[in-house]
Coordinates of C-alpha atoms in Angstrom, one line a residue:
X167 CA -201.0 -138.3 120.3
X168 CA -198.3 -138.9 117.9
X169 CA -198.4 -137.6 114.3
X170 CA -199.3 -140.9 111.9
X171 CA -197.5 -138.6 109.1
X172 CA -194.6 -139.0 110.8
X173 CA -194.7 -142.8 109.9
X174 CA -194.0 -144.3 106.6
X175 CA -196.5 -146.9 105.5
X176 CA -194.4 -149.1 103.2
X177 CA -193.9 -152.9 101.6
X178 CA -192.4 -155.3 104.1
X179 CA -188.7 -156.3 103.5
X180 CA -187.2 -159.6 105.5
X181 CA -185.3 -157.4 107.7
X182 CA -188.7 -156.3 109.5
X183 CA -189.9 -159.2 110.7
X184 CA -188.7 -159.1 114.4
X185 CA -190.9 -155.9 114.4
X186 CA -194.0 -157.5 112.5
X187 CA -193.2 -160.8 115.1
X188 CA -193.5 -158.3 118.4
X189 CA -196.5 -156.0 117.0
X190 CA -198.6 -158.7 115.8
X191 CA -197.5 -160.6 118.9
X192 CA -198.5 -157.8 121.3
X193 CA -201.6 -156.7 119.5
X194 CA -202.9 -159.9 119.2
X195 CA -202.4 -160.7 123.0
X196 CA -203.9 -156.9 123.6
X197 CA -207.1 -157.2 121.7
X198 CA -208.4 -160.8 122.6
X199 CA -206.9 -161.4 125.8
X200 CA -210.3 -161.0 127.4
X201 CA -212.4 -162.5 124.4
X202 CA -210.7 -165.6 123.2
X203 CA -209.1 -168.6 125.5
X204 CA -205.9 -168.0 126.2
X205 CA -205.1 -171.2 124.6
X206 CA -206.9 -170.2 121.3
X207 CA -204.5 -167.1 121.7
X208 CA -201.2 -169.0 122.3
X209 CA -201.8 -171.1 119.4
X210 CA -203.1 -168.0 116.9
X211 CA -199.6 -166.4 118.0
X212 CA -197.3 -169.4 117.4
X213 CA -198.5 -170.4 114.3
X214 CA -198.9 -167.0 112.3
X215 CA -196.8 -164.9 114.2
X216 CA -193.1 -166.8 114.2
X217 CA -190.4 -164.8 113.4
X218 CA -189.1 -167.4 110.9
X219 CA -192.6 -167.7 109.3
X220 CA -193.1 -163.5 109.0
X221 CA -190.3 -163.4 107.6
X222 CA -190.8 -165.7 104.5
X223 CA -194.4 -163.9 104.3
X224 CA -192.5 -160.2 103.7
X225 CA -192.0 -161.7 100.2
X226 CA -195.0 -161.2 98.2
X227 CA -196.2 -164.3 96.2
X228 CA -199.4 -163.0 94.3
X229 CA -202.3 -163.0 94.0
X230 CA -202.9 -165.1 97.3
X231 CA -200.5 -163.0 99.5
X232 CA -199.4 -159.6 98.8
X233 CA -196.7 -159.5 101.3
X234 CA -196.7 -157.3 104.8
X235 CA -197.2 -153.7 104.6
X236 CA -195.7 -152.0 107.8
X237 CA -196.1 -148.8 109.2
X238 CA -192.5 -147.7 110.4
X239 CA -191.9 -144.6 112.5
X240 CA -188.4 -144.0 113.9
X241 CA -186.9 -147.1 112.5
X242 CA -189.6 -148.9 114.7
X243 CA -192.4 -151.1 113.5
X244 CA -195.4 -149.7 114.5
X245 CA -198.1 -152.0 112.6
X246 CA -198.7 -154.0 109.9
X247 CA -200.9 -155.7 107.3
X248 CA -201.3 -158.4 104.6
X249 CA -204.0 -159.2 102.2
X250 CA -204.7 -161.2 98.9
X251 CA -206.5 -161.7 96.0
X252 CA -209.1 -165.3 96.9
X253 CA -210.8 -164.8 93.4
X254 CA -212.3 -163.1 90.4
X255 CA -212.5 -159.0 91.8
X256 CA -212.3 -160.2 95.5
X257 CA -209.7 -159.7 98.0
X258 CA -208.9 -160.0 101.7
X259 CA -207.3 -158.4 104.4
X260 CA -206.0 -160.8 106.3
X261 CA -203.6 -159.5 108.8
X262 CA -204.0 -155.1 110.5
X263 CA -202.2 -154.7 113.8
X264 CA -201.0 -152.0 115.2
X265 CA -198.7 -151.3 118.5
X266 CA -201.4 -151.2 121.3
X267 CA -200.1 -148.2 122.8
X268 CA -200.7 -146.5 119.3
X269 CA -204.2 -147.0 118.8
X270 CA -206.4 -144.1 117.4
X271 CA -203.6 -142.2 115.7
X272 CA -204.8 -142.8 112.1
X273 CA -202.0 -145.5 111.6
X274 CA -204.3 -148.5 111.2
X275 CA -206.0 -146.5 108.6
X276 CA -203.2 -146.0 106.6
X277 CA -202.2 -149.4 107.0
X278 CA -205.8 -150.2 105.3
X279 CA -205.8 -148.0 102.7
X280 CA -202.5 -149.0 101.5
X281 CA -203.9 -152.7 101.6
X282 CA -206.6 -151.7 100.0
X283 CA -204.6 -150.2 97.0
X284 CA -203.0 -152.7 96.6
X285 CA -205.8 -155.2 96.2
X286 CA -207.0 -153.0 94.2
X287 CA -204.2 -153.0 91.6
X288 CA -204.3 -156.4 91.6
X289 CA -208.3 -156.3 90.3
X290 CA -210.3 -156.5 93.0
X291 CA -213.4 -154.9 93.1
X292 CA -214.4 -156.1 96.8
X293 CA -213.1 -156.5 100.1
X294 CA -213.6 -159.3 102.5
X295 CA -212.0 -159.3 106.6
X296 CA -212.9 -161.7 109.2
X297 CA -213.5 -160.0 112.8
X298 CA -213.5 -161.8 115.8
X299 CA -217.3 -161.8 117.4
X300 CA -216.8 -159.3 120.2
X301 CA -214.0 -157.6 118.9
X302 CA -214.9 -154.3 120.0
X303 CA -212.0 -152.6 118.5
X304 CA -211.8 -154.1 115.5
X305 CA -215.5 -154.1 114.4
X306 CA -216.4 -150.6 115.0
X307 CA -213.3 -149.3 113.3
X308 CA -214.0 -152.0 110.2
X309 CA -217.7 -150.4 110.4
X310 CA -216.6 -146.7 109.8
X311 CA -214.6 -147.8 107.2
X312 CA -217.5 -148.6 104.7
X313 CA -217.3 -152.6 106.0
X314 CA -220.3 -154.0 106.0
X315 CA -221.5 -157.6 108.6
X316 CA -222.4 -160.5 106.0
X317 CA -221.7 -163.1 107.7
X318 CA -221.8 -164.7 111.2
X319 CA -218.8 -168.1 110.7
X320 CA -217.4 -170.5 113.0
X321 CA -213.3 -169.9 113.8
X322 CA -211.3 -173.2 112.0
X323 CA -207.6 -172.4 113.4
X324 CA -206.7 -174.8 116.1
X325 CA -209.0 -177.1 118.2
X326 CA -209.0 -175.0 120.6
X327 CA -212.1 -173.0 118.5
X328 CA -214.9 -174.1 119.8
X329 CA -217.7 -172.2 119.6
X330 CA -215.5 -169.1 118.5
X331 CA -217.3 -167.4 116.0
X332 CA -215.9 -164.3 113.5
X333 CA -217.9 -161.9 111.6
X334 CA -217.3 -161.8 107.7
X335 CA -217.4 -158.2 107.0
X336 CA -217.1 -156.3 103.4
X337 CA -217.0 -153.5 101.0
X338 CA -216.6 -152.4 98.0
X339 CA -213.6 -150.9 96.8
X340 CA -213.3 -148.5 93.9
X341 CA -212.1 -149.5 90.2
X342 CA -208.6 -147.9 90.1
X343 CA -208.5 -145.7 87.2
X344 CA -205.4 -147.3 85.9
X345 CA -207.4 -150.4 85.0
X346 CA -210.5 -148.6 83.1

């Protein structure tokens, strides 16, 4: 196992987003190839995870996106993250993928925390993050992380989400003290 020290969790710049493109690419494919239609996949991965498009979301635009976060390691992308502010004290995670082959190494963690801080600077109080039903990666890892199953919600991304369903998890995040 590699050391997640060794990577530097950091804000996006434009230059990463061939590295966001592959890792979201390839950890999307990873985690719901069995799960989700492959069709459902295809289109998840063409919309959100074009180069062009990744690289006009490593510019932050507040409060409703707070830019990619990446976790770099030897010049690499490793994984990456993106959340927002969607009202008064509540934010989202919208975006945590990390290289499949680098799963377990505390990486997505940091990756979380780091999204976490920042929605937290930005006045939120709570966190919200949508899991795929089934996702038995993702859920179990949002679980031990405080997250708490809310909600049970249809998937609205393509037409080919019929019947898909995600999990509306949440937590509550810590005031910062900078803004007591």
């Amino acid at each position: 196992m590699a050391d997640p020290t060794a990577s530097t969790v950091r804000a996006a710049v434009p230059a990463d987003a061939p590295g966001i493109a592959d890792v979201c690419t390839r950890a999307y494919r990873a985690t719901y190839r069995d799960l989700l239609p492959e069709a459902f996949v295809d289109d998840v991965v063409a919309r959100f995870y074009d180069e062009t498009r990744v690289r006009s979301e490593t510019v932050p635009a507040p409060p409703h996106w707070l830019g990619y976060v990446v976790a770099e390691e030897a010049g690499s992308v490793v994984g990456a993250a993106g959340g927002a502010i969607t009202g008064a004290g509540v934010g989202e995670l919208y975006v945590l993928y990390l290289d499949p082959d680098r799963r377990g190494e505390g990486i997505g963690t940091r990756l979380l925390d780091h999204v976490t801080a920042q929605l937290r600077d930005h006045g939120a109080t709570g966190m919200w993050v949508s899991v795929a039903e089934g996702n038995d990666l993702g859920v179990p890892f949002y679980r031990a992380r405080g997250f708490v199953e809310r909600d049970r919600v249809p998937m609205h991304i393509s037409a080919a989400d019929d019947g898909l369903w995600s999990l509306r998890m949440h937590r509550v995040i810590a005031r910062s003290s900078r803004q007591s």
